[in-house]
Coordinates of C-alpha atoms and ligand atoms in Angstrom, one line a residue:
M843 CA 0.0 0.0 0.0
N844 CA 1.1 3.5 -0.8
D845 CA 0.9 5.2 2.6
P846 CA 1.6 8.9 2.0
L847 CA 3.0 9.3 5.5
T848 CA 6.1 7.5 4.5
R849 CA 6.7 10.4 2.1
L850 CA 6.6 13.1 4.7
P851 CA 10.0 13.7 6.1
G852 CA 8.9 17.1 7.3
Q853 CA 6.5 15.6 9.8
P854 CA 8.4 13.1 12.0
H855 CA 6.0 13.7 14.9
I856 CA 3.0 12.3 13.0
A857 CA 3.1 8.5 12.5
R858 CA 0.9 5.5 12.3
R859 CA 1.0 3.1 15.3
D860 CA -0.9 -0.2 15.0
G861 CA -2.7 1.3 12.1
V862 CA -3.8 4.4 14.0
L863 CA -2.6 7.9 13.1
C864 CA -0.9 9.6 16.1
V865 CA 0.6 13.0 16.9
E866 CA 3.5 12.2 19.1
N867 CA 2.1 9.5 21.4
V868 CA -1.5 10.4 21.2
A869 CA -4.0 8.7 18.8
L870 CA -6.0 11.1 16.8
D871 CA -9.2 9.1 16.7
A872 CA -9.4 9.2 20.5
L873 CA -9.0 13.0 20.4
A874 CA -11.7 13.3 17.8
R875 CA -14.1 11.2 20.0
A876 CA -13.3 13.3 23.0
H877 CA -13.5 16.7 21.4
G878 CA -15.4 16.4 18.2
T879 CA -14.4 17.5 14.7
P880 CA -13.1 19.5 13.0
L881 CA -10.2 19.5 15.5
F882 CA -6.8 21.0 15.2
V883 CA -4.0 19.0 16.9
Y884 CA -0.5 20.3 17.3
S885 CA 2.8 18.7 18.3
K886 CA 4.8 20.7 20.8
Q887 CA 7.9 18.8 20.0
W888 CA 7.7 19.6 16.3
M889 CA 7.6 23.3 17.2
L890 CA 10.6 23.0 19.6
D891 CA 12.6 21.0 17.0
A892 CA 11.8 23.6 14.3
L893 CA 12.9 26.4 16.7
A894 CA 16.1 24.4 17.6
A895 CA 17.2 24.4 13.9
Y896 CA 17.2 28.2 14.0
Q897 CA 18.9 28.3 17.4
R898 CA 21.7 26.0 16.0
G899 CA 22.1 28.3 13.1
F900 CA 22.6 31.3 15.4
E901 CA 24.8 29.5 18.0
G902 CA 27.4 31.9 19.5
R903 CA 25.7 34.9 17.9
N904 CA 23.8 37.8 19.3
A905 CA 20.4 36.8 17.8
L906 CA 16.7 37.1 18.6
I907 CA 14.1 34.8 17.0
C908 CA 10.8 36.6 16.9
Y909 CA 7.9 34.2 16.1
A910 CA 5.6 35.8 13.5
M911 CA 2.5 35.0 15.5
K912 CA 0.0 35.7 12.7
A913 CA 0.9 32.1 11.5
N914 CA -0.8 30.7 14.6
S915 CA -1.8 33.1 17.4
S916 CA -3.5 30.7 19.8
L917 CA -2.4 31.4 23.4
G918 CA -1.4 27.8 23.9
V919 CA 1.0 28.0 21.0
L920 CA 2.3 31.4 21.9
R921 CA 3.1 30.1 25.4
V922 CA 5.4 27.4 23.9
F923 CA 7.5 30.0 22.1
A924 CA 7.5 32.5 25.0
E925 CA 8.8 29.7 27.4
A926 CA 11.5 28.9 24.8
G927 CA 12.7 32.5 25.0
C928 CA 11.4 33.7 21.7
G929 CA 10.4 37.3 20.9
F930 CA 7.3 37.9 18.8
D931 CA 6.6 39.7 15.5
I932 CA 3.2 41.3 15.8
V933 CA 1.0 43.0 13.2
S934 CA -1.8 44.5 15.3
G935 CA -2.8 45.7 18.7
G936 CA -4.8 42.6 19.1
E937 CA -1.7 40.5 18.6
L938 CA 0.1 42.6 21.2
G939 CA -2.7 41.8 23.6
R940 CA -2.2 38.1 23.0
V941 CA 1.5 38.3 23.6
L942 CA 1.0 40.2 26.9
A943 CA -1.7 37.6 27.9
V944 CA 0.8 34.8 27.9
G945 CA 3.3 36.8 29.9
A946 CA 5.9 37.3 27.2
D947 CA 8.6 40.0 27.5
P948 CA 7.4 43.1 25.6
A949 CA 11.0 44.2 25.0
K950 CA 11.3 41.3 22.6
V951 CA 8.3 42.3 20.6
I952 CA 8.6 43.9 17.1
F953 CA 5.6 45.5 15.4
S954 CA 5.3 45.1 11.6
G955 CA 2.5 46.1 9.2
V956 CA 1.7 48.8 6.7
G957 CA -1.3 50.2 8.5
K958 CA -0.6 50.7 12.2
T959 CA -3.2 53.0 13.7
R960 CA -2.3 55.8 16.2
A961 CA -4.2 53.8 18.9
E962 CA -2.0 50.7 18.2
M963 CA 1.2 52.8 18.3
K964 CA 0.1 54.3 21.6
Q965 CA -0.7 50.8 23.0
A966 CA 2.7 49.4 21.9
L967 CA 4.6 52.4 23.3
A968 CA 2.9 52.0 26.6
A969 CA 3.7 48.3 26.6
G970 CA 7.4 49.1 26.0
I971 CA 7.9 47.0 22.8
G972 CA 11.4 46.5 21.4
C973 CA 11.0 48.0 17.9
F974 CA 8.5 49.4 15.4
N975 CA 9.2 48.1 11.9
V976 CA 8.1 51.2 10.0
E977 CA 6.8 50.6 6.5
S978 CA 6.5 54.1 4.9
E979 CA 7.7 57.7 5.2
A980 CA 4.2 58.7 6.2
E981 CA 4.2 56.2 9.1
L982 CA 7.5 57.8 10.4
E983 CA 5.7 61.1 10.8
V984 CA 2.7 59.7 12.6
L985 CA 4.8 57.5 14.9
N986 CA 7.0 60.5 15.7
E987 CA 3.9 62.6 16.7
V988 CA 2.4 59.8 18.8
A989 CA 5.7 59.1 20.6
L990 CA 6.2 62.9 21.4
A991 CA 2.7 63.2 22.7
A992 CA 3.4 60.2 25.0
G993 CA 6.7 61.7 26.1
Q994 CA 8.6 58.8 24.7
R995 CA 11.0 57.9 21.9
A996 CA 10.0 55.0 19.7
R997 CA 12.7 52.6 18.7
I998 CA 12.4 52.1 14.9
S999 CA 13.6 50.0 12.0
I1000 CA 12.6 50.8 8.5
R1001 CA 11.4 47.9 6.4
I1002 CA 13.0 48.0 3.1
N1003 CA 11.7 46.5 -0.1
P1004 CA 14.7 44.8 -1.7
N1005 CA 12.9 44.0 -5.0
V1006 CA 13.7 40.4 -5.2
D1007 CA 11.4 37.6 -6.4
P1008 CA 10.9 35.0 -3.7
K1009 CA 9.5 32.6 -6.3
T1010 CA 6.3 31.8 -4.4
H1011 CA 2.6 32.4 -4.8
P1012 CA 1.9 36.1 -5.8
Y1013 CA -0.3 36.6 -2.7
I1014 CA 2.5 35.8 -0.4
S1015 CA 5.3 37.7 -2.3
T1016 CA 6.1 40.8 -0.3
G1017 CA 9.5 42.0 -1.4
L1018 CA 8.8 43.0 -5.1
K1019 CA 8.4 46.6 -6.3
G1020 CA 4.7 46.1 -7.0
N1021 CA 4.0 45.0 -3.4
K1022 CA 2.5 47.3 -0.8
F1023 CA 5.2 46.5 1.8
G1024 CA 8.2 48.5 2.9
V1025 CA 10.1 51.5 1.6
A1026 CA 11.5 51.3 -1.9
H1027 CA 15.2 50.5 -2.1
D1028 CA 16.2 53.7 -3.7
R1029 CA 14.4 55.9 -1.1
T1030 CA 15.8 54.1 1.9
V1031 CA 18.8 56.2 2.7
A1032 CA 16.8 59.4 2.5
A1033 CA 14.1 57.9 4.7
Y1034 CA 16.7 57.0 7.3
Q1035 CA 18.2 60.5 7.3
H1036 CA 14.8 61.9 7.8
A1037 CA 14.0 59.5 10.6
A1038 CA 17.2 60.3 12.4
R1039 CA 16.2 64.0 12.5
L1040 CA 12.7 63.3 14.1
P1041 CA 13.0 63.8 17.9
G1042 CA 10.4 61.2 18.8
L1043 CA 12.2 58.4 17.0
D1044 CA 15.3 56.4 17.9
V1045 CA 16.7 54.6 14.8
V1046 CA 18.0 51.2 15.9
G1047 CA 17.8 48.8 13.0
I1048 CA 16.8 47.7 9.5
D1049 CA 14.5 45.0 8.3
C1050 CA 13.0 43.2 5.4
H1051 CA 10.6 40.3 4.7
I1052 CA 10.5 39.2 1.1
G1053 CA 7.7 36.6 1.1
S1054 CA 6.4 33.3 2.4
Q1055 CA 6.8 29.6 1.7
I1056 CA 10.2 30.3 0.1
T1057 CA 11.8 27.0 -0.8
E1058 CA 15.1 28.2 -2.3
A1059 CA 18.1 29.8 -0.8
S1060 CA 18.8 32.2 -3.7
P1061 CA 16.2 34.9 -3.0
Y1062 CA 17.4 35.1 0.6
L1063 CA 21.0 35.5 -0.5
D1064 CA 20.1 38.2 -3.0
A1065 CA 18.0 40.0 -0.4
M1066 CA 20.9 39.8 2.1
D1067 CA 23.3 41.4 -0.4
K1068 CA 20.9 44.2 -1.0
I1069 CA 20.3 44.8 2.7
L1070 CA 24.0 44.9 3.5
D1071 CA 24.5 47.4 0.6
L1072 CA 22.0 49.6 2.3
V1073 CA 23.5 49.1 5.8
E1074 CA 26.7 50.4 4.3
A1075 CA 25.1 53.3 2.6
I1076 CA 23.0 54.3 5.7
E1077 CA 26.0 54.0 8.1
A1078 CA 28.1 56.2 5.7
T1079 CA 25.7 59.0 6.6
G1080 CA 26.6 58.6 10.3
I1081 CA 23.5 56.6 11.4
R1082 CA 24.5 53.4 13.3
L1083 CA 22.2 50.3 12.9
H1084 CA 22.3 48.1 15.9
H1085 CA 20.3 45.2 14.4
I1086 CA 19.6 43.6 11.1
D1087 CA 16.1 41.9 11.0
F1088 CA 15.9 39.6 8.0
G1089 CA 12.2 38.7 8.3
G1090 CA 10.7 35.3 7.9
G1091 CA 9.3 33.3 5.0
L1092 CA 11.2 30.0 5.0
G1093 CA 8.9 27.3 3.5
I1094 CA 7.9 23.9 4.8
D1095 CA 7.3 20.6 3.1
Y1096 CA 3.6 20.4 2.0
N1097 CA 4.0 18.0 -0.9
G1098 CA 7.5 17.0 -1.4
D1099 CA 8.8 20.6 -1.2
T1100 CA 12.4 20.8 -0.2
P1101 CA 13.2 24.1 1.5
P1102 CA 16.7 24.5 2.9
A1103 CA 17.1 23.6 6.5
A1104 CA 17.1 26.7 8.8
D1105 CA 20.6 26.0 10.2
A1106 CA 22.1 25.4 6.7
L1107 CA 20.5 28.5 5.3
W1108 CA 21.8 30.6 8.1
K1109 CA 25.2 29.2 7.7
Q1110 CA 25.3 30.7 4.2
L1111 CA 23.7 34.0 5.2
L1112 CA 26.0 34.5 8.2
A1113 CA 29.0 33.9 5.9
R1114 CA 27.9 36.8 3.8
I1115 CA 27.2 39.0 6.9
D1116 CA 30.7 38.2 8.3
A1117 CA 32.4 38.7 4.9
R1118 CA 30.9 42.2 4.8
G1119 CA 32.0 43.0 8.3
F1120 CA 28.6 43.2 10.0
G1121 CA 28.9 40.0 12.1
D1122 CA 28.8 42.1 15.3
R1123 CA 25.3 43.4 14.8
Q1124 CA 22.3 41.8 16.6
L1125 CA 20.5 39.5 14.1
M1126 CA 16.7 39.2 14.2
I1127 CA 14.4 37.0 12.2
E1128 CA 10.6 36.7 12.0
P1129 CA 9.8 33.0 11.1
G1130 CA 6.1 32.0 11.3
R1131 CA 5.1 29.1 9.1
S1132 CA 8.4 27.2 9.5
L1133 CA 8.0 27.2 13.3
V1134 CA 4.4 25.8 13.3
G1135 CA 3.2 24.7 9.9
N1136 CA 4.0 21.0 10.0
A1137 CA 3.3 20.8 13.8
G1138 CA -0.4 20.7 13.2
V1139 CA -3.1 18.5 11.6
C1140 CA -6.9 19.1 11.2
V1141 CA -9.0 16.0 11.9
S1142 CA -12.3 16.0 10.1
E1143 CA -15.1 13.5 9.6
V1144 CA -16.3 12.4 6.2
L1145 CA -20.0 13.4 6.1
Y1146 CA -20.9 12.1 2.6
T1147 CA -19.4 10.7 -0.5
K1148 CA -21.2 11.8 -3.7
P1149 CA -20.3 10.2 -7.0
G1150 CA -20.7 12.3 -10.1
D1151 CA -20.2 12.0 -13.8
D1152 CA -17.2 14.3 -13.9
K1153 CA -16.0 14.1 -10.4
N1154 CA -16.6 12.3 -7.1
F1155 CA -17.0 14.5 -4.1
C1156 CA -15.9 13.7 -0.6
I1157 CA -17.7 16.1 1.7
I1158 CA -16.0 16.6 5.1
D1159 CA -17.0 18.6 8.2
A1160 CA -14.0 21.0 7.9
A1161 CA -14.4 23.8 5.4
M1162 CA -12.8 26.9 4.0
N1163 CA -13.6 28.8 7.2
D1164 CA -11.3 26.3 9.0
L1165 CA -8.8 25.7 6.3
P1166 CA -8.7 28.8 4.1
R1167 CA -5.4 28.1 2.3
P1168 CA -6.7 26.1 -0.7
A1169 CA -9.4 28.7 -1.4
M1170 CA -7.0 31.6 -1.0
Y1171 CA -3.8 30.4 -2.6
Q1172 CA -4.7 27.2 -4.4
A1173 CA -2.6 25.6 -1.7
F1174 CA -1.9 21.9 -1.4
Q1175 CA -2.3 20.0 1.9
Q1176 CA -2.1 16.3 2.2
I1177 CA -5.3 14.5 3.3
V1178 CA -4.9 11.1 5.0
P1179 CA -7.4 8.7 6.4
L1180 CA -6.9 8.1 10.1
Q1181 CA -7.5 4.3 9.6
P1182 CA -6.9 3.2 6.0
R1183 CA -9.4 0.8 4.5
M1184 CA -8.1 -2.2 2.5
G1185 CA -10.3 -1.5 -0.6
T1186 CA -9.6 0.4 -3.7
A1187 CA -9.2 4.2 -3.8
A1188 CA -11.3 6.5 -6.0
L1189 CA -10.5 10.0 -7.1
Y1190 CA -12.3 12.7 -5.1
D1191 CA -12.5 16.4 -4.7
V1192 CA -12.5 16.9 -1.0
V1193 CA -14.8 19.7 -0.1
G1194 CA -16.5 21.3 2.9
P1195 CA -20.1 22.1 3.6
I1196 CA -19.9 25.9 2.9
C1197 CA -22.1 27.2 0.1
E1198 CA -19.3 28.3 -2.3
S1199 CA -17.6 26.4 -5.1
G1200 CA -14.4 27.9 -3.7
D1201 CA -14.9 25.7 -0.6
W1202 CA -12.5 22.9 -1.5
I1203 CA -9.7 21.4 0.6
G1204 CA -8.1 19.0 -1.9
R1205 CA -8.6 18.2 -5.6
D1206 CA -8.3 14.8 -7.4
R1207 CA -7.2 12.9 -4.3
A1208 CA -7.0 9.2 -4.4
L1209 CA -8.9 8.1 -1.3
D1210 CA -10.7 5.0 0.0
V1211 CA -13.2 6.5 2.3
Q1212 CA -16.8 6.1 3.5
A1213 CA -19.2 8.3 5.5
G1214 CA -18.2 8.3 9.1
D1215 CA -14.5 7.9 8.4
L1216 CA -12.0 10.4 9.9
V1217 CA -9.3 12.1 7.8
A1218 CA -6.4 14.3 8.8
V1219 CA -5.6 17.4 6.7
L1220 CA -1.8 17.7 7.3
S1221 CA 0.4 20.8 7.5
A1222 CA -2.4 22.6 9.2
G1223 CA -0.4 24.4 12.0
A1224 CA 0.2 27.7 10.1
Y1225 CA -2.3 30.1 8.5
C1226 CA -5.3 27.9 9.3
M1227 CA -6.8 28.5 12.7
S1228 CA -5.4 32.1 12.8
M1229 CA -7.3 32.8 9.5
A1230 CA -10.5 30.9 10.5
S1231 CA -13.8 32.7 10.2
N1232 CA -17.4 32.2 11.2
Y1233 CA -18.6 32.2 7.5
N1234 CA -21.9 30.3 7.2
T1235 CA -22.2 30.8 11.0
R1236 CA -19.9 28.0 11.7
G1237 CA -18.2 28.0 15.1
R1238 CA -14.5 27.8 15.0
A1239 CA -12.8 24.5 15.7
A1240 CA -11.3 23.3 18.9
E1241 CA -7.5 22.9 19.3
V1242 CA -5.4 20.4 21.2
L1243 CA -1.7 20.7 22.1
V1244 CA 0.1 17.3 22.4
N1245 CA 3.3 17.0 24.5
G1246 CA 4.6 13.4 24.4
G1247 CA 1.7 11.3 25.7
Q1248 CA -0.3 14.2 27.1
A1249 CA -3.0 16.1 25.2
T1250 CA -4.3 19.5 26.4
L1251 CA -7.4 21.3 25.0
I1252 CA -6.0 24.8 24.4
R1253 CA -9.2 26.1 22.8
R1254 CA -12.7 24.8 23.2
R1255 CA -15.0 24.6 20.3
E1256 CA -16.8 27.9 19.6
T1257 CA -20.5 27.8 20.4
L1258 CA -23.4 29.6 18.8
D1259 CA -23.7 31.7 21.9
D1260 CA -20.1 32.9 21.5
Q1261 CA -21.0 34.0 18.0
L1262 CA -24.2 35.8 18.9
R1263 CA -22.9 37.5 22.0
S1264 CA -21.8 40.7 20.3
E1265 CA -24.9 41.3 18.2
Q1266 CA -28.2 43.0 19.0
L1267 CA -31.4 43.7 17.1
A1268 CA -32.1 47.2 15.8
G1269 CA -34.8 49.4 17.5
Ligands
PLP1065 C1 4.0 37.0 7.8 C2 5.2 37.7 8.1 C3 6.3 37.0 8.6 C4 6.3 35.5 8.7 O1 6.2 34.8 7.5 P1 6.3 33.2 7.4 O2 6.3 33.0 5.9 O3 5.2 32.7 8.1 O4 7.6 32.8 8.0 C5 7.4 37.6 9.0 N1 7.5 39.0 8.9 C6 6.5 39.7 8.5 C7 6.6 41.2 8.5 C8 5.3 39.1 8.1 O5 4.3 39.9 7.6

C-alpha cells in the first residue's frame, strides 16, 4: 500500500502506530471522539525542534528569534514559544494583547505592518515593545507625533523592499516593487536620514521580509546582499544600525517541497554578513510558518461521499472557514485517512459544507473512504486557525496541544452563543 505518510520527512511527529494515526504518542481518533471534529491537533515537540534548527544556526551569535505570530496566534502555541525564550513579531494591537496575555517579554516584541493606527502605536509604546518596523515615510511622521505626545522615543527600524522575487505564490510575495510593503530600495537612505532627525524616534535597525513559503536559498542570498549594501550606505551618513532583521518566509514541506534547513540556510547567510564586516550586529528573524506549519493537523469527519459524472466529491465537516489556504492560494495540503481501508481508492474532490464552489480542501485525491471515516488534513499548523472565520455561522474548531503522551485542550469549540454575544437587534 502506498501510505503517503512514509513520504513526509517534514512531519516526524506524526506517525501510524498499530494502524492508527498519532501525533507524538496520542491517537487522533481518541482525540476526535473526546473533542469532536473539525479538530486541530499540534505537536509541541515539532515546534521546539523547528525552533532548535534556527537556534543551532545562530549559535554563538547575538540573535533574537521573533515568532511571527499571525501564523498561529492561539495562546497555547504562543506560550510554547514564550517559554522557549522567543520574541514575537506582531502586526496588530490585538496580537500585542495576546503576547501580553501569555506573559511574554514586551521588550522582545517587534511591530510590523503597513497600516498601524495611532491607537495601536500608543498601546505598543505603553507596553514598551522593542521596535517598530516602519513601512512608509508617512508612518514615520505619525509615529513621531504619537511618541512625542506620549513623552517617549519610539525605537524604529525601516522595512526596506529589496525588490527580489521570492518565487512563491503572488499573494505571499512581499518584497517585489509592486507589493505594498516596505520603503523602496532607492528611497531608503533618505528615509533613514529623515527618521534620524525626528525627535520622537530612535533609529535602531533595518528590516525586510520578502515573502512566504520560500523553498530556495537564492532569493534570501540576493536580499541579504541588498540589505547589506543599504546598511553600508546608511551608516556612511553617520547613522548606526544596531540590528539587522531579516524577516521570515522559510517554507515547509507540504507536498515534497524541499526548502533549505534553517541552520544550513543561516550558515550561508551568516558567511555573507561576516564577509561584509557586519557580524557584530544583533540579528533578528521573524519566522512564522516554518515554526508551526507541520506541527499541526486538522482532523475531520467524512459526512458524505457523492459520486458524479465528472467528479466524485468527498464532503467533510471541515471547510474553507477552518482551512482557508486552498481557497485563498490554491494551496496543497495532504489528506490522509486516520484508519486506512483495504479496498480500492477512487479520485475525489475533498470539499467542505460551505455554500461556495471555492470551498474545497483538496482536488483529485485518491482516497478509499466512506461516510463516518475520519481524515487528517496535514500541514495545518500555520495560517489555518489564525485565519479561521465564522462564515456560514460555523463555530471555529477546537484545538489540542500534544506533548509526548499528554493532550491538552487549548481552545474549546466555539459555540453559537459565542458568535451571537456581540450582536443585537435594531430598534
Ligand atoms: C507574515 C510575516 C512573517 C512570517 O512569514 P512566514 O512565511 O510565516 O515565515 C514575518 N514578517 C512579516 C513582516 C510578516 O508579515
